[in-house]
Short mmCIF file of C-alpha atoms in Angstrom, two decimals:
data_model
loop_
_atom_site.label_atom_id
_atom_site.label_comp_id
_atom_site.label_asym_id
_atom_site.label_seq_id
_atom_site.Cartn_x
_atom_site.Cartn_y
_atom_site.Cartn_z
CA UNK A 1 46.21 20.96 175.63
CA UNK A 2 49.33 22.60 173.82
CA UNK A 3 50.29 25.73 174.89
CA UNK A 4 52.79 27.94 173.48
CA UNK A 5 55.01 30.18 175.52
CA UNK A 6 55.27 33.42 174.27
CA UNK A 7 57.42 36.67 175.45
CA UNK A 8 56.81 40.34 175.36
CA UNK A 9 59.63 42.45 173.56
CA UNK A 10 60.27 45.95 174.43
CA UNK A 11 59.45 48.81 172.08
CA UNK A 12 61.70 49.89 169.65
CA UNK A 13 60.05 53.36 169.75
CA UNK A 14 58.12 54.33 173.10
CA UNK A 15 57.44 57.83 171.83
CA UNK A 16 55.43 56.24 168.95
CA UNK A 17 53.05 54.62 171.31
CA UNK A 18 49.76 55.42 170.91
CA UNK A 19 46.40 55.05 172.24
CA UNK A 20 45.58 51.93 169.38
CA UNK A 21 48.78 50.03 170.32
CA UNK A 22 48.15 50.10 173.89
CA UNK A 23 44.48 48.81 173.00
CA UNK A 24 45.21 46.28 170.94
CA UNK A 25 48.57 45.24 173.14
CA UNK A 26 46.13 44.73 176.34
CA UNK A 27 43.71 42.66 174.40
CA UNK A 28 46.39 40.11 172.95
CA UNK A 29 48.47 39.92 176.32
CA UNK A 30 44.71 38.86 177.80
CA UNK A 31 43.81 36.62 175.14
CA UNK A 32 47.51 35.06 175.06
CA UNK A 33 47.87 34.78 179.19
CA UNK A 34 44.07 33.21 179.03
CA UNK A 35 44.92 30.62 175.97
CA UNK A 36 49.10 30.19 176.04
CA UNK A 37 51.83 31.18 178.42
CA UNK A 38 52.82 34.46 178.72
CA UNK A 39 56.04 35.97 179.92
CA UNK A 40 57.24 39.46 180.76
CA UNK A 41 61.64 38.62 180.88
CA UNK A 42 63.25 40.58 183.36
CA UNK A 43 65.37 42.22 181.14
CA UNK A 44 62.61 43.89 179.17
CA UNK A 45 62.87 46.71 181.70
CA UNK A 46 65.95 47.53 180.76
CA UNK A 47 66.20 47.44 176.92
CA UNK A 48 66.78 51.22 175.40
CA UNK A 49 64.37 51.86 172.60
CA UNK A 50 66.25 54.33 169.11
CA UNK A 51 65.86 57.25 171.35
CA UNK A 52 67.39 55.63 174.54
CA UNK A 53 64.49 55.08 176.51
CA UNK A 54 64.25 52.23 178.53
CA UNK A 55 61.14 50.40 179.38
CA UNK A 56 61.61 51.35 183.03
CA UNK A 57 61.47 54.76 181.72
CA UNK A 58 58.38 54.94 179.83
CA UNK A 59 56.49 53.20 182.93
CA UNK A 60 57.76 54.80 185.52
CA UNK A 61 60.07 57.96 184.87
CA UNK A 62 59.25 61.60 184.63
CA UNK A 63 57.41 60.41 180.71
CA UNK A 64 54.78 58.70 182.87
CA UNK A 65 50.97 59.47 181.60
CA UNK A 66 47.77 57.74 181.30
CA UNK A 67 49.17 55.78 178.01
CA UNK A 68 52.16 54.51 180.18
CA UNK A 69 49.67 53.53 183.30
CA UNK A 70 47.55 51.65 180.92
CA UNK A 71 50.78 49.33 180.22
CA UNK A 72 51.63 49.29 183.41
CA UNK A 73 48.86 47.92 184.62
CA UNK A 74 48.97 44.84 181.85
CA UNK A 75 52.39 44.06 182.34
CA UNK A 76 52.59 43.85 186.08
CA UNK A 77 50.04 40.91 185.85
CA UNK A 78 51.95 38.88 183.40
CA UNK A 79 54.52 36.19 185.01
CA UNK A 80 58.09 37.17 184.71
CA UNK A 81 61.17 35.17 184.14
CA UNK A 82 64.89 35.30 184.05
CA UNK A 83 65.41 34.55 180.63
CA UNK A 84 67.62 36.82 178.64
CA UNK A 85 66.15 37.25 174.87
CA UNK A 86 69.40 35.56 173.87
CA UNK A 87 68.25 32.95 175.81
CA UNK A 88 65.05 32.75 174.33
CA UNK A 89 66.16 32.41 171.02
CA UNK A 90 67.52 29.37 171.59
CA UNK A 91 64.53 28.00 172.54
CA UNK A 92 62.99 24.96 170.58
CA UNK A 93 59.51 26.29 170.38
CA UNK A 94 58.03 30.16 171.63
CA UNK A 95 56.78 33.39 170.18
CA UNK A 96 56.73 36.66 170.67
CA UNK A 97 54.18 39.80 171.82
CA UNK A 98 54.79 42.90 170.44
CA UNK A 99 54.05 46.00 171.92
CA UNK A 100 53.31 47.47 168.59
CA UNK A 101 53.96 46.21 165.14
CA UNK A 102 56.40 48.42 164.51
CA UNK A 103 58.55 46.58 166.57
CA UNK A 104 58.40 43.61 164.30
CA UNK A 105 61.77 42.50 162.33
CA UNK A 106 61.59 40.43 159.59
CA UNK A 107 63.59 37.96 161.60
CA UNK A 108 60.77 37.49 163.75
CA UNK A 109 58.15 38.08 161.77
CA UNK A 110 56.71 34.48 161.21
CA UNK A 111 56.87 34.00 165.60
CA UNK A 112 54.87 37.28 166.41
CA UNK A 113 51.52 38.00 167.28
CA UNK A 114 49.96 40.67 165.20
CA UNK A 115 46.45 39.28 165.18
CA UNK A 116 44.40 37.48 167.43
CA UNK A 117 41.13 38.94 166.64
CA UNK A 118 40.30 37.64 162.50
CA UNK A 119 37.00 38.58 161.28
CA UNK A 120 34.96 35.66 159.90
CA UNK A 121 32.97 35.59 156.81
CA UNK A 122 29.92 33.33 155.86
CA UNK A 123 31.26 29.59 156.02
CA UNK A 124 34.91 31.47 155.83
CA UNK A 125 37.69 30.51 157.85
CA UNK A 126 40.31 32.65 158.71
CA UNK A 127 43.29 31.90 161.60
CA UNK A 128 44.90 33.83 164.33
CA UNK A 129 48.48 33.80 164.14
CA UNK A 130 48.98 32.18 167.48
CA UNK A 131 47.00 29.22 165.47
CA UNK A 132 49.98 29.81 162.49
CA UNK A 133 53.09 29.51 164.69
CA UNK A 134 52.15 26.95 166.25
CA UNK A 135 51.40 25.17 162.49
CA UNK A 136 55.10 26.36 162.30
CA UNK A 137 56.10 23.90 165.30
CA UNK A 138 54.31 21.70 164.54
CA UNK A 139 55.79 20.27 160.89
CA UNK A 140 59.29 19.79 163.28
CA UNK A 141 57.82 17.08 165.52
CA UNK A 142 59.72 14.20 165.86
CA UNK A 143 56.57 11.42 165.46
CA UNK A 144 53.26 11.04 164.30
CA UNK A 145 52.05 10.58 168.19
CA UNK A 146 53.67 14.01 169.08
CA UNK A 147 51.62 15.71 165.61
CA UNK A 148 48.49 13.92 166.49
CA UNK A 149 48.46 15.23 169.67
CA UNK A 150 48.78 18.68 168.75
CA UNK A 151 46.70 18.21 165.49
CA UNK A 152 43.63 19.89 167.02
CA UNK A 153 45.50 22.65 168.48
CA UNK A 154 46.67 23.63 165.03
CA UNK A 155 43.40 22.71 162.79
CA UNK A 156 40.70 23.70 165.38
CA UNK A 157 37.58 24.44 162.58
CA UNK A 158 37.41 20.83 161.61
CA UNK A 159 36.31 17.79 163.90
CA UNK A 160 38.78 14.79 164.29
CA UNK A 161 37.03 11.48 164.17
CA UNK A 162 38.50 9.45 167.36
CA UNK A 163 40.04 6.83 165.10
CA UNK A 164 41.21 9.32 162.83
CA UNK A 165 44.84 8.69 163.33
CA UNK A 166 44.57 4.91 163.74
CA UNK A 167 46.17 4.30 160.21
CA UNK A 168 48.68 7.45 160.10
CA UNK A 169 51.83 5.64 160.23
CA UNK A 170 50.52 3.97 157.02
CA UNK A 171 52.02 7.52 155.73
CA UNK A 172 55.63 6.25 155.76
CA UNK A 173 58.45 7.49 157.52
CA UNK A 174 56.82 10.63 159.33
CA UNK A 175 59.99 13.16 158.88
CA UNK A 176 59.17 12.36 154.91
CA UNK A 177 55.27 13.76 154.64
CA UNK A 178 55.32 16.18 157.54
CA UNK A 179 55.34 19.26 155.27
CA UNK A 180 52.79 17.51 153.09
CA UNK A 181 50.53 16.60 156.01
CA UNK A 182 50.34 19.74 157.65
CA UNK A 183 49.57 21.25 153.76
CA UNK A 184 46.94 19.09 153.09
CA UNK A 185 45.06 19.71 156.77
CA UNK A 186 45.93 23.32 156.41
CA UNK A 187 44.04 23.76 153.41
CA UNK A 188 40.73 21.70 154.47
CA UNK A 189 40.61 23.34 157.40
CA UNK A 190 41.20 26.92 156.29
CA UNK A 191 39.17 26.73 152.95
CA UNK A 192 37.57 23.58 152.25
CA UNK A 193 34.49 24.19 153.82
CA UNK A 194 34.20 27.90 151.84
CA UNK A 195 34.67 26.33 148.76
CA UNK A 196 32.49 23.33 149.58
CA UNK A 197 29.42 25.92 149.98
CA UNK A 198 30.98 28.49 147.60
CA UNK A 199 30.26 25.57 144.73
CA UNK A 200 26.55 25.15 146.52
CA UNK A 201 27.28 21.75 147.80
CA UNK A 202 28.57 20.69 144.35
CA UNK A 203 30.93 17.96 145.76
CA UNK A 204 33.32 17.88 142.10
CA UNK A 205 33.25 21.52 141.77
CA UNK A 206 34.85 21.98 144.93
CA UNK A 207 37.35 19.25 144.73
CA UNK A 208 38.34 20.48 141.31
CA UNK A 209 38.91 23.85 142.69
CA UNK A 210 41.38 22.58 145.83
CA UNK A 211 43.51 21.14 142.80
CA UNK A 212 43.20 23.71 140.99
CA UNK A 213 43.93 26.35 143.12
CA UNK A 214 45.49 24.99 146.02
CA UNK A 215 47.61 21.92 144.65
CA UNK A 216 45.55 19.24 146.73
CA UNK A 217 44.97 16.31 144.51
CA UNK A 218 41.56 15.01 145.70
CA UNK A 219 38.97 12.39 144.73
CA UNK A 220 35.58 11.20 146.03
CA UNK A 221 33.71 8.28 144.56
CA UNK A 222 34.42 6.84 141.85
CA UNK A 223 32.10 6.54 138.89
CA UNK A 224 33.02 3.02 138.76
CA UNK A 225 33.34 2.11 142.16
CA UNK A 226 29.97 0.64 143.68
CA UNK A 227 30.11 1.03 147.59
CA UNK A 228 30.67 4.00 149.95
CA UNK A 229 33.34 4.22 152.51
CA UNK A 230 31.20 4.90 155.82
CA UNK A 231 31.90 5.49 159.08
CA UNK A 232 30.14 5.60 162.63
CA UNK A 233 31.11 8.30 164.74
CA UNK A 234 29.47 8.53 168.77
CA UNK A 235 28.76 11.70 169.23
CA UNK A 236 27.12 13.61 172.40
CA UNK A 237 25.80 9.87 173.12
CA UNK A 238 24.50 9.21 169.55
CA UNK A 239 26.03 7.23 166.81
CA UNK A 240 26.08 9.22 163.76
CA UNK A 241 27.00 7.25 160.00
CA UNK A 242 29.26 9.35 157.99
CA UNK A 243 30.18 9.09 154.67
CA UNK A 244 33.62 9.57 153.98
CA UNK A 245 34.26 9.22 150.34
CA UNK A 246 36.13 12.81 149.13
CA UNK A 247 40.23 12.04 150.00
CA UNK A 248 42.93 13.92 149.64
CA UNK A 249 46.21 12.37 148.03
CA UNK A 250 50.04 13.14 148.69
CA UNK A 251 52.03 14.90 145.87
CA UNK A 252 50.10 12.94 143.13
CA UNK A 253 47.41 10.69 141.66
CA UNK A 254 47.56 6.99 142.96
CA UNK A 255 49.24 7.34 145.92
CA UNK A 256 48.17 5.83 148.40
CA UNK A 257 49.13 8.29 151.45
CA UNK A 258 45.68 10.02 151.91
CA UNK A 259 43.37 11.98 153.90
CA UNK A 260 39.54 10.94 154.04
CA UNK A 261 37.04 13.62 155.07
CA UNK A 262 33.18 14.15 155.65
CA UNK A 263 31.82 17.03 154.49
CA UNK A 264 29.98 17.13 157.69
CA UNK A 265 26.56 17.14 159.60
CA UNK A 266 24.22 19.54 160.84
CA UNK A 267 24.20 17.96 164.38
CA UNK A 268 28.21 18.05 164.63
CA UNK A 269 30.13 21.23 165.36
CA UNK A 270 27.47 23.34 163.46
CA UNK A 271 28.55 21.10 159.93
CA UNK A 272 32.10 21.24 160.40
CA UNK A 273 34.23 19.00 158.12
CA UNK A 274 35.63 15.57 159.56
CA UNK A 275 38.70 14.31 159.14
CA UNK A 276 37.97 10.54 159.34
CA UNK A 277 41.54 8.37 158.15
CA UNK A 278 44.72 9.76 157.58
CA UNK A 279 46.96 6.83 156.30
CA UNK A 280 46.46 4.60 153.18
CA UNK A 281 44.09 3.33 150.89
CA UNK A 282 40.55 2.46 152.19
CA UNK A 283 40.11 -1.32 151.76
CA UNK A 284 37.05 -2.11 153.82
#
């Protein structure tokens, strides 16, 4: 399993704390220690806010209250480390946990935590932005072993089929369709399951719609071709047949870099979609 390290930053503005900060502050730095890696530097102490208030200060000076115990208490449980933020920055890969979101600069927007908790509509997907840095990190891999073994990390509402990656390198040169890849999973696992029940199951509605409105050239079978592409997959003991027909295809029509997907099935992570090939044409 991937995991992300990721390092709380000292407030900007302690006097602007409030009780909904410290709430939602305490239920990120549980959710990140529980799922990533989660750091407290040791010069975070030390850092003056605008009003030259350290976070020594605010946790243990004369400004010390129930708001500044509640922190307390979260951040002595977090691991420390020795790491200057200077340091950090020069990092390959990590993130950052605000203390509020005020504390947020546009520099670091796209590495911060802001939400974990995303509410969830009917057959709606929606990610945490742990789940969108690390689709961030994940488009600078050097090689299609290193993205497929993150793959899941970063596109966790759809199921992989274990020979789902068998043909990949069929892509091309992997530094040439890494944006491209990540797009094209990124939008079947965020939407592609909405729209597919948005459109009542109406498999050409809904592919029409994620070229329409998302730029994802797709097909599924067609009207002249006479067989189905089909796939077993063994799950929880049982072989399952899939059908795999609807594709995705890179930057145009004809190409034959492309994505095949099942809808899904009731007995399978409650109908999830299934990615089933990622590489070329389907010749079987």
């Amino acid at each position: 399993m991937w995991k992300l390290e990721f390092f709380i930053l000292p407030s900007k503005n302690y006097e602007d704390i409030d009780e909904n900060d410290a709430y939602e502050f305490g239920e990120k730095a549980e959710y990140i220690g529980r799922t990533e890696k989660l750091y407290i530097p040791d010069e975070f102490y030390d850092v003056p806010d605008k009003n030259n208030i350290t976070a020594a200060d605010f946790l243990y000076g004369n400004r010390q209250n129930d708001l500044s115990d509640y922190f307390m208490e979260i951040i002595s449980k977090q691991k420390r480390c020795q790491d200057t933020y200077i340091e950090i920055e020069t990092k390959t890969e990590y993130g950052y946990l605000p203390i509020s979101e005020s504390d947020i600069t546009e520099e670091i927007e796209q590495i911060s935590v802001k939400n974990i908790n995303v509410a969830e509509e009917e057959k709606c997907v929606r990610v945490n932005d742990i789940i969108q840095i690390k689709r961030i990190y994940i488009k600078r891999v050097k090689d299609y072993k290193a993205f497929e073994d993150r793959a899941r990390e970063c596109f966790p509402n759809m199921v992989f089929h274990d020979d789902a990656f068998e043909h990949i390198e069929k892509l091309g040169k992997y530094a040439d369709v890494a944006e491209e890849l990540a797009r094209h999973l990124t939008v079947l696992n965020d939407v592609g399951q909405r729209l597919f029940y948005y459109h009542n199951k109406n498999e050409k509605d809904t592919l029409d719609e994620l070229k329409s409105g998302y730029n994802i050239v797709c097909s599924g079978k067609g009207s002249k071709e006479e067989k189905s592409y089909n796939k077993d997959m063994i799950y929880h003991g049982r072989k399952i047949l899939l059908t795999c027909n609807p594709h995705t295809k890179f930057y145009r029509e004809g190409t034959r870099q492309r994505i095949y997907f099942c809808w899904g099935q009731d007995e399978i992570e409650n109908h999830s979609m299934i990615i089933v090939r990622i590489g070329d044409h389907w010749k079987e």
